[in-house]
PDB file of C-alpha atoms in Angstrom:
ATOM      1  CA  MET W1403       6.153   3.626  -2.460  1.00 67.00           C
ATOM      2  CA  PRO W1404       2.929   2.834  -3.359  1.00 79.00           C
ATOM      3  CA  GLU W1405       1.530   2.272   0.233  1.00 85.00           C
ATOM      4  CA  LEU W1406      -1.880   0.792   0.961  1.00 91.00           C
ATOM      5  CA  PRO W1407      -4.282   3.672  -0.434  1.00 90.00           C
ATOM      6  CA  GLU W1408      -2.434   2.933  -3.916  1.00 89.00           C
ATOM      7  CA  VAL W1409      -2.556  -0.321  -3.676  1.00 93.00           C
ATOM      8  CA  GLU W1410      -6.652  -0.305  -3.159  1.00 93.00           C
ATOM      9  CA  THR W1411      -6.862   2.146  -5.876  1.00 90.00           C
ATOM     10  CA  THR W1412      -5.021  -0.945  -7.647  1.00 92.00           C
ATOM     11  CA  VAL W1413      -6.841  -3.475  -7.178  1.00 94.00           C
ATOM     12  CA  ARG W1414     -10.801  -1.636  -6.829  1.00 92.00           C
ATOM     13  CA  GLY W1415      -9.697  -0.478 -11.283  1.00 91.00           C
ATOM     14  CA  LEU W1416      -8.465  -3.917 -12.016  1.00 95.00           C
ATOM     15  CA  GLU W1417     -11.774  -5.492 -10.205  1.00 95.00           C
ATOM     16  CA  PRO W1418     -13.594  -4.385 -13.336  1.00 94.00           C
ATOM     17  CA  VAL W1419     -11.709  -5.534 -15.924  1.00 95.00           C
ATOM     18  CA  LEU W1420     -10.855  -9.330 -14.300  1.00 97.00           C
ATOM     19  CA  LYS W1421     -13.418 -10.781 -11.968  1.00 98.00           C
ATOM     20  CA  GLY W1422     -15.313 -13.645 -13.138  1.00 98.00           C
ATOM     21  CA  ALA W1423     -12.911 -12.856 -16.968  1.00 98.00           C
ATOM     22  CA  ARG W1424     -11.109 -16.597 -17.920  1.00 98.00           C
ATOM     23  CA  ILE W1425      -7.202 -15.582 -18.539  1.00 98.00           C
ATOM     24  CA  GLU W1426      -6.385 -16.567 -22.085  1.00 98.00           C
ATOM     25  CA  ARG W1427      -2.698 -15.774 -22.131  1.00 98.00           C
ATOM     26  CA  VAL W1428       0.359 -14.904 -19.817  1.00 98.00           C
ATOM     27  CA  THR W1429       3.068 -13.742 -21.262  1.00 98.00           C
ATOM     28  CA  LEU W1430       6.187 -12.628 -18.851  1.00 98.00           C
ATOM     29  CA  ARG W1431       8.606 -10.654 -20.732  1.00 97.00           C
ATOM     30  CA  ARG W1432      11.545 -11.570 -18.295  1.00 97.00           C
ATOM     31  CA  ALA W1433      12.501 -13.726 -16.772  1.00 97.00           C
ATOM     32  CA  ASP W1434      12.148 -11.957 -12.529  1.00 97.00           C
ATOM     33  CA  LEU W1435      10.811  -8.935 -10.778  1.00 97.00           C
ATOM     34  CA  ARG W1436      12.491  -8.650  -7.223  1.00 96.00           C
ATOM     35  CA  ARG W1437      12.612 -12.169  -7.668  1.00 96.00           C
ATOM     36  CA  PRO W1438      12.085 -14.564 -10.437  1.00 97.00           C
ATOM     37  CA  PHE W1439       8.685 -15.473 -11.014  1.00 98.00           C
ATOM     38  CA  PRO W1440       7.306 -18.889 -10.224  1.00 97.00           C
ATOM     39  CA  GLU W1441       8.071 -21.835 -12.143  1.00 95.00           C
ATOM     40  CA  GLY W1442       4.764 -22.489 -14.336  1.00 95.00           C
ATOM     41  CA  LEU W1443       3.707 -19.166 -13.431  1.00 97.00           C
ATOM     42  CA  GLY W1444       2.233 -18.817 -17.177  1.00 96.00           C
ATOM     43  CA  GLN W1445       0.965 -22.326 -17.307  1.00 96.00           C
ATOM     44  CA  ARG W1446      -0.653 -22.120 -13.759  1.00 96.00           C
ATOM     45  CA  LEU W1447      -2.781 -19.093 -14.497  1.00 98.00           C
ATOM     46  CA  THR W1448      -3.752 -20.021 -18.241  1.00 98.00           C
ATOM     47  CA  GLY W1449      -7.190 -21.106 -18.724  1.00 98.00           C
ATOM     48  CA  ALA W1450      -8.051 -20.623 -14.843  1.00 98.00           C
ATOM     49  CA  THR W1451     -10.847 -17.445 -14.601  1.00 98.00           C
ATOM     50  CA  VAL W1452     -10.906 -15.156 -11.858  1.00 98.00           C
ATOM     51  CA  THR W1453     -12.868 -15.005  -8.608  1.00 98.00           C
ATOM     52  CA  GLY W1454     -12.380 -12.036  -6.922  1.00 98.00           C
ATOM     53  CA  LEU W1455      -9.327  -9.189  -6.552  1.00 98.00           C
ATOM     54  CA  GLY W1456      -8.344  -7.852  -2.651  1.00 97.00           C
ATOM     55  CA  ARG W1457      -5.681  -6.754  -1.061  1.00 97.00           C
ATOM     56  CA  ARG W1458      -3.830  -8.333   2.321  1.00 98.00           C
ATOM     57  CA  ALA W1459      -1.856  -4.552   3.586  1.00 97.00           C
ATOM     58  CA  LYS W1460       0.673  -3.401   0.519  1.00 95.00           C
ATOM     59  CA  TYR W1461      -0.138  -6.540  -2.172  1.00 97.00           C
ATOM     60  CA  GLY W1462      -2.914  -7.110  -3.828  1.00 98.00           C
ATOM     61  CA  LEU W1463      -4.354 -10.408  -4.322  1.00 98.00           C
ATOM     62  CA  ILE W1464      -5.834 -11.592  -7.470  1.00 98.00           C
ATOM     63  CA  ASP W1465      -8.000 -15.273  -6.607  1.00 98.00           C
ATOM     64  CA  THR W1466      -8.497 -17.117  -9.319  1.00 98.00           C
ATOM     65  CA  ASP W1467     -11.116 -21.268  -9.575  1.00 98.00           C
ATOM     66  CA  ARG W1468      -7.875 -23.260  -9.409  1.00 97.00           C
ATOM     67  CA  GLY W1469      -7.505 -22.546  -5.575  1.00 97.00           C
ATOM     68  CA  ASP W1470      -4.429 -20.520  -6.525  1.00 98.00           C
ATOM     69  CA  THR W1471      -4.359 -16.940  -5.535  1.00 98.00           C
ATOM     70  CA  LEU W1472      -2.145 -14.874  -7.576  1.00 98.00           C
ATOM     71  CA  VAL W1473      -0.053 -11.711  -4.968  1.00 98.00           C
ATOM     72  CA  PHE W1474       1.471  -8.816  -6.610  1.00 98.00           C
ATOM     73  CA  HIS W1475       3.934  -6.739  -4.824  1.00 97.00           C
ATOM     74  CA  LEU W1476       4.060  -2.816  -6.805  1.00 94.00           C
ATOM     75  CA  GLY W1477       7.590  -2.061  -5.357  1.00 93.00           C
ATOM     76  CA  MET W1478       8.967   1.068  -5.826  1.00 88.00           C
ATOM     77  CA  SER W1479       7.656   2.181  -9.016  1.00 85.00           C
ATOM     78  CA  GLY W1480       5.084  -0.951  -9.852  1.00 92.00           C
ATOM     79  CA  ARG W1481       1.863  -0.672 -11.685  1.00 92.00           C
ATOM     80  CA  TRP W1482      -0.844  -1.522 -13.980  1.00 94.00           C
ATOM     81  CA  ARG W1483      -1.742  -0.670 -17.763  1.00 94.00           C
ATOM     82  CA  ILE W1484      -5.454  -1.462 -18.435  1.00 94.00           C
ATOM     83  CA  ASP W1485      -5.281  -2.258 -22.565  1.00 95.00           C
ATOM     84  CA  PRO W1486      -2.297  -0.887 -22.664  1.00 93.00           C
ATOM     85  CA  GLU W1487      -1.722   1.287 -26.584  1.00 93.00           C
ATOM     86  CA  GLU W1488       1.493  -0.853 -27.361  1.00 96.00           C
ATOM     87  CA  LEU W1489       3.822  -3.242 -24.471  1.00 97.00           C
ATOM     88  CA  GLY W1490       6.569  -0.700 -23.609  1.00 96.00           C
ATOM     89  CA  LYS W1491       9.795  -1.643 -22.111  1.00 96.00           C
ATOM     90  CA  HIS W1492       9.011  -2.136 -18.906  1.00 97.00           C
ATOM     91  CA  ASP W1493       5.757  -4.154 -19.478  1.00 97.00           C
ATOM     92  CA  HIS W1494       7.303  -7.116 -18.090  1.00 98.00           C
ATOM     93  CA  PHE W1495       4.402  -9.694 -17.265  1.00 98.00           C
ATOM     94  CA  VAL W1496       0.870  -9.598 -19.575  1.00 98.00           C
ATOM     95  CA  ILE W1497      -2.326 -10.783 -19.228  1.00 98.00           C
ATOM     96  CA  GLU W1498      -4.734 -10.604 -21.382  1.00 98.00           C
ATOM     97  CA  THR W1499      -8.984 -12.124 -21.267  1.00 98.00           C
ATOM     98  CA  ALA W1500     -10.918 -11.700 -24.242  1.00 97.00           C
ATOM     99  CA  LYS W1501     -11.660  -8.711 -23.881  1.00 97.00           C
ATOM    100  CA  HIS W1502      -8.056  -6.864 -22.095  1.00 97.00           C
ATOM    101  CA  ARG W1503      -4.506  -6.547 -22.590  1.00 97.00           C
ATOM    102  CA  LEU W1504      -3.263  -6.217 -18.971  1.00 97.00           C
ATOM    103  CA  ALA W1505       0.568  -5.243 -18.177  1.00 97.00           C
ATOM    104  CA  LEU W1506       2.561  -4.594 -14.370  1.00 97.00           C
ATOM    105  CA  ASN W1507       4.584  -2.120 -15.592  1.00 95.00           C
ATOM    106  CA  ASP W1508       7.898  -2.259 -13.139  1.00 95.00           C
ATOM    107  CA  ALA W1509      10.464   0.179 -14.492  1.00 94.00           C
ATOM    108  CA  ARG W1510      12.261  -0.753 -11.377  1.00 94.00           C
ATOM    109  CA  ARG W1511      11.626  -3.965 -11.244  1.00 96.00           C
ATOM    110  CA  PHE W1512      11.473  -3.678  -7.226  1.00 95.00           C
ATOM    111  CA  GLY W1513       8.136  -5.599  -7.257  1.00 96.00           C
ATOM    112  CA  SER W1514       6.730  -9.110  -6.852  1.00 98.00           C
ATOM    113  CA  VAL W1515       4.723 -11.869  -8.749  1.00 98.00           C
ATOM    114  CA  ASP W1516       3.629 -15.084  -6.953  1.00 98.00           C
ATOM    115  CA  LEU W1517       1.307 -17.614  -6.791  1.00 98.00           C
ATOM    116  CA  VAL W1518       0.468 -18.729  -3.640  1.00 98.00           C
ATOM    117  CA  PRO W1519      -2.390 -21.480  -2.901  1.00 97.00           C
ATOM    118  CA  THR W1520      -5.625 -19.405  -1.758  1.00 98.00           C
ATOM    119  CA  GLY W1521      -6.390 -21.652   1.741  1.00 97.00           C
ATOM    120  CA  GLY W1522      -2.542 -20.850   2.848  1.00 97.00           C
ATOM    121  CA  LEU W1523      -2.638 -17.373   2.621  1.00 98.00           C
ATOM    122  CA  ALA W1524      -2.970 -17.044   6.280  1.00 96.00           C
ATOM    123  CA  GLU W1525      -0.220 -18.917   6.574  1.00 97.00           C
ATOM    124  CA  TRP W1526       2.379 -17.754   3.365  1.00 98.00           C
ATOM    125  CA  PRO W1527       5.904 -16.339   4.559  1.00 97.00           C
ATOM    126  CA  ALA W1528       5.269 -12.349   3.860  1.00 96.00           C
ATOM    127  CA  PHE W1529       1.834 -12.806   5.551  1.00 98.00           C
ATOM    128  CA  ALA W1530       2.340 -14.852   9.077  1.00 97.00           C
ATOM    129  CA  ALA W1531       3.008 -12.278  11.100  1.00 96.00           C
ATOM    130  CA  LEU W1532       1.229  -8.853   9.976  1.00 98.00           C
ATOM    131  CA  GLY W1533      -0.505  -7.487  12.915  1.00 98.00           C
ATOM    132  CA  PRO W1534      -4.502  -6.317  11.679  1.00 98.00           C
ATOM    133  CA  GLU W1535      -5.976  -4.465   9.153  1.00 98.00           C
ATOM    134  CA  PRO W1536      -6.190  -0.867   9.137  1.00 98.00           C
ATOM    135  CA  LEU W1537      -9.491  -0.348   7.744  1.00 97.00           C
ATOM    136  CA  GLY W1538     -10.816  -3.466   9.346  1.00 96.00           C
ATOM    137  CA  ALA W1539     -12.581  -4.562  12.432  1.00 96.00           C
ATOM    138  CA  GLU W1540      -9.288  -5.875  14.464  1.00 97.00           C
ATOM    139  CA  PHE W1541      -7.728  -1.824  14.371  1.00 98.00           C
ATOM    140  CA  ASP W1542      -8.716  -1.097  17.517  1.00 98.00           C
ATOM    141  CA  ALA W1543      -7.608   1.745  20.278  1.00 98.00           C
ATOM    142  CA  ALA W1544      -7.292  -2.176  22.806  1.00 98.00           C
ATOM    143  CA  HIS W1545      -5.097  -3.710  20.211  1.00 98.00           C
ATOM    144  CA  LEU W1546      -3.057  -0.592  19.738  1.00 98.00           C
ATOM    145  CA  ALA W1547      -3.064  -0.369  23.929  1.00 98.00           C
ATOM    146  CA  GLN W1548      -1.945  -4.044  23.698  1.00 98.00           C
ATOM    147  CA  ALA W1549       1.109  -3.556  21.512  1.00 98.00           C
ATOM    148  CA  PHE W1550       2.333  -0.435  23.235  1.00 98.00           C
ATOM    149  CA  GLU W1551       1.684  -1.462  26.603  1.00 97.00           C
ATOM    150  CA  ASP W1552       5.514  -0.675  28.307  1.00 97.00           C
ATOM    151  CA  ARG W1553       7.048   0.215  24.767  1.00 98.00           C
ATOM    152  CA  ILE W1554       9.603   3.440  24.343  1.00 98.00           C
ATOM    153  CA  ALA W1555       9.509   3.104  20.770  1.00 97.00           C
ATOM    154  CA  PRO W1556       8.333   5.967  18.854  1.00 97.00           C
ATOM    155  CA  VAL W1557       5.042   5.869  18.092  1.00 98.00           C
ATOM    156  CA  LYS W1558       5.610   6.648  14.811  1.00 97.00           C
ATOM    157  CA  ALA W1559       7.511   3.783  14.396  1.00 97.00           C
ATOM    158  CA  LEU W1560       5.692   0.587  15.572  1.00 98.00           C
ATOM    159  CA  LEU W1561       3.237   2.154  13.688  1.00 98.00           C
ATOM    160  CA  LEU W1562       5.310   1.498  10.901  1.00 96.00           C
ATOM    161  CA  ASP W1563       6.349  -1.767  11.742  1.00 97.00           C
ATOM    162  CA  GLN W1564       4.270  -4.532  10.140  1.00 96.00           C
ATOM    163  CA  ARG W1565       3.483  -6.876  12.956  1.00 97.00           C
ATOM    164  CA  VAL W1566       1.884  -3.976  15.004  1.00 98.00           C
ATOM    165  CA  VAL W1567      -1.059  -3.309  11.338  1.00 98.00           C
ATOM    166  CA  ALA W1568      -1.120  -4.019   8.252  1.00 97.00           C
ATOM    167  CA  GLY W1569       0.158  -1.354   5.252  1.00 94.00           C
ATOM    168  CA  LEU W1570       0.722   1.861   7.070  1.00 95.00           C
ATOM    169  CA  GLY W1571       3.212   3.159   5.327  1.00 92.00           C
ATOM    170  CA  ASN W1572       5.556   7.030   6.629  1.00 93.00           C
ATOM    171  CA  ILE W1573       3.290   9.412   4.489  1.00 92.00           C
ATOM    172  CA  TYR W1574       0.619   8.185   6.001  1.00 93.00           C
ATOM    173  CA  VAL W1575       1.613   7.687   9.285  1.00 96.00           C
ATOM    174  CA  CYS W1576       2.609  11.662   9.704  1.00 96.00           C
ATOM    175  CA  GLU W1577      -1.355  12.611   8.129  1.00 96.00           C
ATOM    176  CA  ALA W1578      -2.373  10.755  11.210  1.00 97.00           C
ATOM    177  CA  LEU W1579      -0.487  11.028  13.790  1.00 98.00           C
ATOM    178  CA  TYR W1580      -0.868  14.873  13.016  1.00 98.00           C
ATOM    179  CA  LEU W1581      -4.448  14.285  12.663  1.00 97.00           C
ATOM    180  CA  ALA W1582      -4.149  12.235  16.346  1.00 98.00           C
ATOM    181  CA  ARG W1583      -2.879  15.549  17.679  1.00 98.00           C
ATOM    182  CA  ILE W1584       0.626  13.546  18.987  1.00 98.00           C
ATOM    183  CA  ALA W1585       3.817  13.604  18.162  1.00 98.00           C
ATOM    184  CA  PRO W1586       5.888  10.980  16.161  1.00 97.00           C
ATOM    185  CA  THR W1587       8.558  10.261  18.804  1.00 97.00           C
ATOM    186  CA  ARG W1588       6.691  10.541  21.616  1.00 97.00           C
ATOM    187  CA  ALA W1589       6.720   6.635  23.270  1.00 98.00           C
ATOM    188  CA  ALA W1590       4.237   4.418  22.204  1.00 98.00           C
ATOM    189  CA  GLY W1591       3.386   3.568  26.554  1.00 98.00           C
ATOM    190  CA  THR W1592       2.054   6.546  26.828  1.00 98.00           C
ATOM    191  CA  ILE W1593      -0.327   7.699  24.781  1.00 98.00           C
ATOM    192  CA  SER W1594      -3.464   7.276  26.880  1.00 98.00           C
ATOM    193  CA  ARG W1595      -7.132   4.963  25.886  1.00 97.00           C
ATOM    194  CA  LYS W1596      -8.358   8.474  25.149  1.00 97.00           C
ATOM    195  CA  GLN W1597      -5.768   9.735  21.976  1.00 98.00           C
ATOM    196  CA  LEU W1598      -5.365   6.261  21.316  1.00 98.00           C
ATOM    197  CA  THR W1599      -8.810   5.903  19.880  1.00 98.00           C
ATOM    198  CA  LYS W1600      -8.567   9.414  18.043  1.00 98.00           C
ATOM    199  CA  LEU W1601      -4.959   7.879  16.308  1.00 98.00           C
ATOM    200  CA  VAL W1602      -7.165   4.854  15.089  1.00 98.00           C
ATOM    201  CA  ASP W1603      -9.878   7.214  14.152  1.00 98.00           C
ATOM    202  CA  ALA W1604      -7.775   9.012  12.122  1.00 98.00           C
ATOM    203  CA  VAL W1605      -5.928   6.420  10.335  1.00 98.00           C
ATOM    204  CA  ARG W1606      -9.191   5.401   8.998  1.00 97.00           C
ATOM    205  CA  GLU W1607      -9.898   9.034   7.995  1.00 96.00           C
ATOM    206  CA  VAL W1608      -6.274   9.363   6.003  1.00 95.00           C
ATOM    207  CA  LEU W1609      -7.290   6.171   4.013  1.00 95.00           C
ATOM    208  CA  THR W1610     -10.319   6.137   3.858  1.00 93.00           C
ATOM    209  CA  ALA W1611      -9.800   9.906   2.114  1.00 91.00           C
ATOM    210  CA  ALA W1612      -6.649   8.883   0.451  1.00 89.00           C
ATOM    211  CA  ILE W1613      -8.039   6.211  -0.963  1.00 90.00           C
ATOM    212  CA  ARG W1614     -10.531   7.983  -2.349  1.00 86.00           C
ATOM    213  CA  ALA W1615      -8.750  10.172  -3.607  1.00 82.00           C
ATOM    214  CA  GLY W1616      -6.666   7.837  -5.831  1.00 73.00           C
ATOM    215  CA  GLY W1617      -3.871   8.125  -3.772  1.00 66.00           C
ATOM    216  CA  SER W1618      -0.792   9.753  -4.005  1.00 59.00           C
ATOM    217  CA  THR W1619       1.309  10.717  -6.588  1.00 50.00           C
ATOM    218  CA  LEU W1620       4.808   9.911  -6.498  1.00 49.00           C
ATOM    219  CA  ARG W1621       8.087   9.561  -8.352  1.00 45.00           C
ATOM    220  CA  ASP W1622       5.708   6.759 -11.227  1.00 47.00           C
ATOM    221  CA  TYR W1623       2.441   5.771  -9.805  1.00 48.00           C
ATOM    222  CA  ALA W1624      -0.943   6.291 -11.502  1.00 52.00           C
ATOM    223  CA  ARG W1625      -3.240   4.027 -11.474  1.00 54.00           C
ATOM    224  CA  PRO W1626      -4.586   0.534 -13.920  1.00 66.00           C
ATOM    225  CA  ASP W1627      -6.695   3.905 -16.351  1.00 62.00           C
ATOM    226  CA  GLY W1628      -4.137   6.051 -15.901  1.00 57.00           C
ATOM    227  CA  GLU W1629      -4.491   8.217 -13.913  1.00 56.00           C
ATOM    228  CA  LEU W1630      -3.033  10.044 -11.677  1.00 51.00           C
ATOM    229  CA  GLY W1631      -4.031   9.909  -7.529  1.00 49.00           C
ATOM    230  CA  TYR W1632      -3.787  13.257  -6.189  1.00 48.00           C
ATOM    231  CA  PHE W1633      -4.071  12.864  -2.304  1.00 58.00           C
ATOM    232  CA  ALA W1634      -0.535  15.124  -2.044  1.00 65.00           C
ATOM    233  CA  LYS W1635      -3.098  18.113  -2.072  1.00 69.00           C
ATOM    234  CA  GLU W1636      -4.588  17.180   1.000  1.00 76.00           C
ATOM    235  CA  TRP W1637      -1.051  16.813   3.078  1.00 88.00           C
ATOM    236  CA  ARG W1638      -1.800  18.680   6.103  1.00 92.00           C
ATOM    237  CA  VAL W1639       2.344  18.511   6.684  1.00 95.00           C
ATOM    238  CA  TYR W1640       3.972  15.812   4.664  1.00 93.00           C
ATOM    239  CA  GLY W1641       6.140  17.482   2.362  1.00 91.00           C
ATOM    240  CA  ARG W1642       5.038  20.456   3.998  1.00 93.00           C
ATOM    241  CA  GLU W1643       8.211  21.759   5.609  1.00 96.00           C
ATOM    242  CA  GLY W1644       8.514  25.063   6.813  1.00 96.00           C
ATOM    243  CA  GLU W1645       5.625  26.178   5.698  1.00 96.00           C
ATOM    244  CA  PRO W1646       2.975  27.271   8.232  1.00 96.00           C
ATOM    245  CA  CYS W1647       0.457  24.333  10.655  1.00 95.00           C
ATOM    246  CA  ALA W1648      -3.250  25.478  10.293  1.00 91.00           C
ATOM    247  CA  CYS W1649      -2.502  26.122  14.725  1.00 94.00           C
ATOM    248  CA  GLY W1650       0.305  29.154  13.966  1.00 94.00           C
ATOM    249  CA  GLY W1651       3.353  27.203  14.538  1.00 96.00           C
ATOM    250  CA  LEU W1652       5.431  26.189  11.747  1.00 97.00           C
ATOM    251  CA  VAL W1653       6.003  22.078   9.920  1.00 97.00           C
ATOM    252  CA  GLU W1654       9.080  20.346  10.892  1.00 97.00           C
ATOM    253  CA  ARG W1655      11.360  17.681   9.338  1.00 97.00           C
ATOM    254  CA  ARG W1656      13.286  15.113  10.750  1.00 95.00           C
ATOM    255  CA  VAL W1657      15.100  12.162   9.840  1.00 94.00           C
ATOM    256  CA  ASP W1658      14.105   8.957  11.452  1.00 84.00           C
ATOM    257  CA  SER W1659      15.721   5.603  10.078  1.00 80.00           C
ATOM    258  CA  GLY W1660      16.899   6.917   6.987  1.00 86.00           C
ATOM    259  CA  ARG W1661      12.862   8.520   5.977  1.00 90.00           C
ATOM    260  CA  SER W1662      11.725  12.135   6.621  1.00 95.00           C
ATOM    261  CA  THR W1663       8.855  12.814   9.316  1.00 97.00           C
ATOM    262  CA  PHE W1664       6.912  15.639   8.991  1.00 97.00           C
ATOM    263  CA  TRP W1665       5.165  17.070  12.147  1.00 97.00           C
ATOM    264  CA  CYS W1666       3.956  20.062  13.939  1.00 98.00           C
ATOM    265  CA  PRO W1667       5.632  20.623  17.367  1.00 97.00           C
ATOM    266  CA  ARG W1668       3.189  23.262  18.543  1.00 97.00           C
ATOM    267  CA  CYS W1669       0.077  21.149  18.495  1.00 97.00           C
ATOM    268  CA  GLN W1670       1.365  17.328  18.154  1.00 98.00           C
ATOM    269  CA  LYS W1671       2.474  16.535  21.237  1.00 96.00           C
TER     270      LYS W1671
END
């Protein structure tokens, strides 16, 4: 599933071709993705000018001058294609400007498209309970200390809780915990403030590196320009079960709530 770096990479890829452009035509090539497209979506977007693009958690945001924001989620395999020579079977939502055609391709149809009043984004149900952005100033050791206080739940589970921090996914939590030398199974409430500072730094380092690398390529994900992300080449523990860790130990894998957790028991305590 595309995670925060993949969505951030997608938004950055769309920005040069969409920001400031007038939407000339919108085509819905089916009635729904994970859920039906908003009623009147094409009419509400046609003629609007894109004023900016952004991201919240794992959602992409396309703001318009009509006071609405197009909110998209890539689901399991969604991706935007810029100026495809031909529209394919899984290009379900198409936006055309004077210069470009952009197609939201989603073979599994687990993605979504919504149109939300820009001024009400913070209260929109999918966003209302989200925690701070992991690359934002509100995400710091003090925030984690408060969220983790007296909690016996594993630290990995709480980092994946979108109410604690928005947008973190399995791959990047595994990698950040490794960098911070914290075991994913450790009770969150036992982690010291010094270690939490290291964890915050590790989360930011991993996400920044992943964005710079264009994300991690899993299944069908690709950037809008068609290129594949290559952060997978930099994984230190994820997907490396049985391989040696830099400390001399071996990377292990366990399954927690249906997710694979990769870690080194020797150096992560």
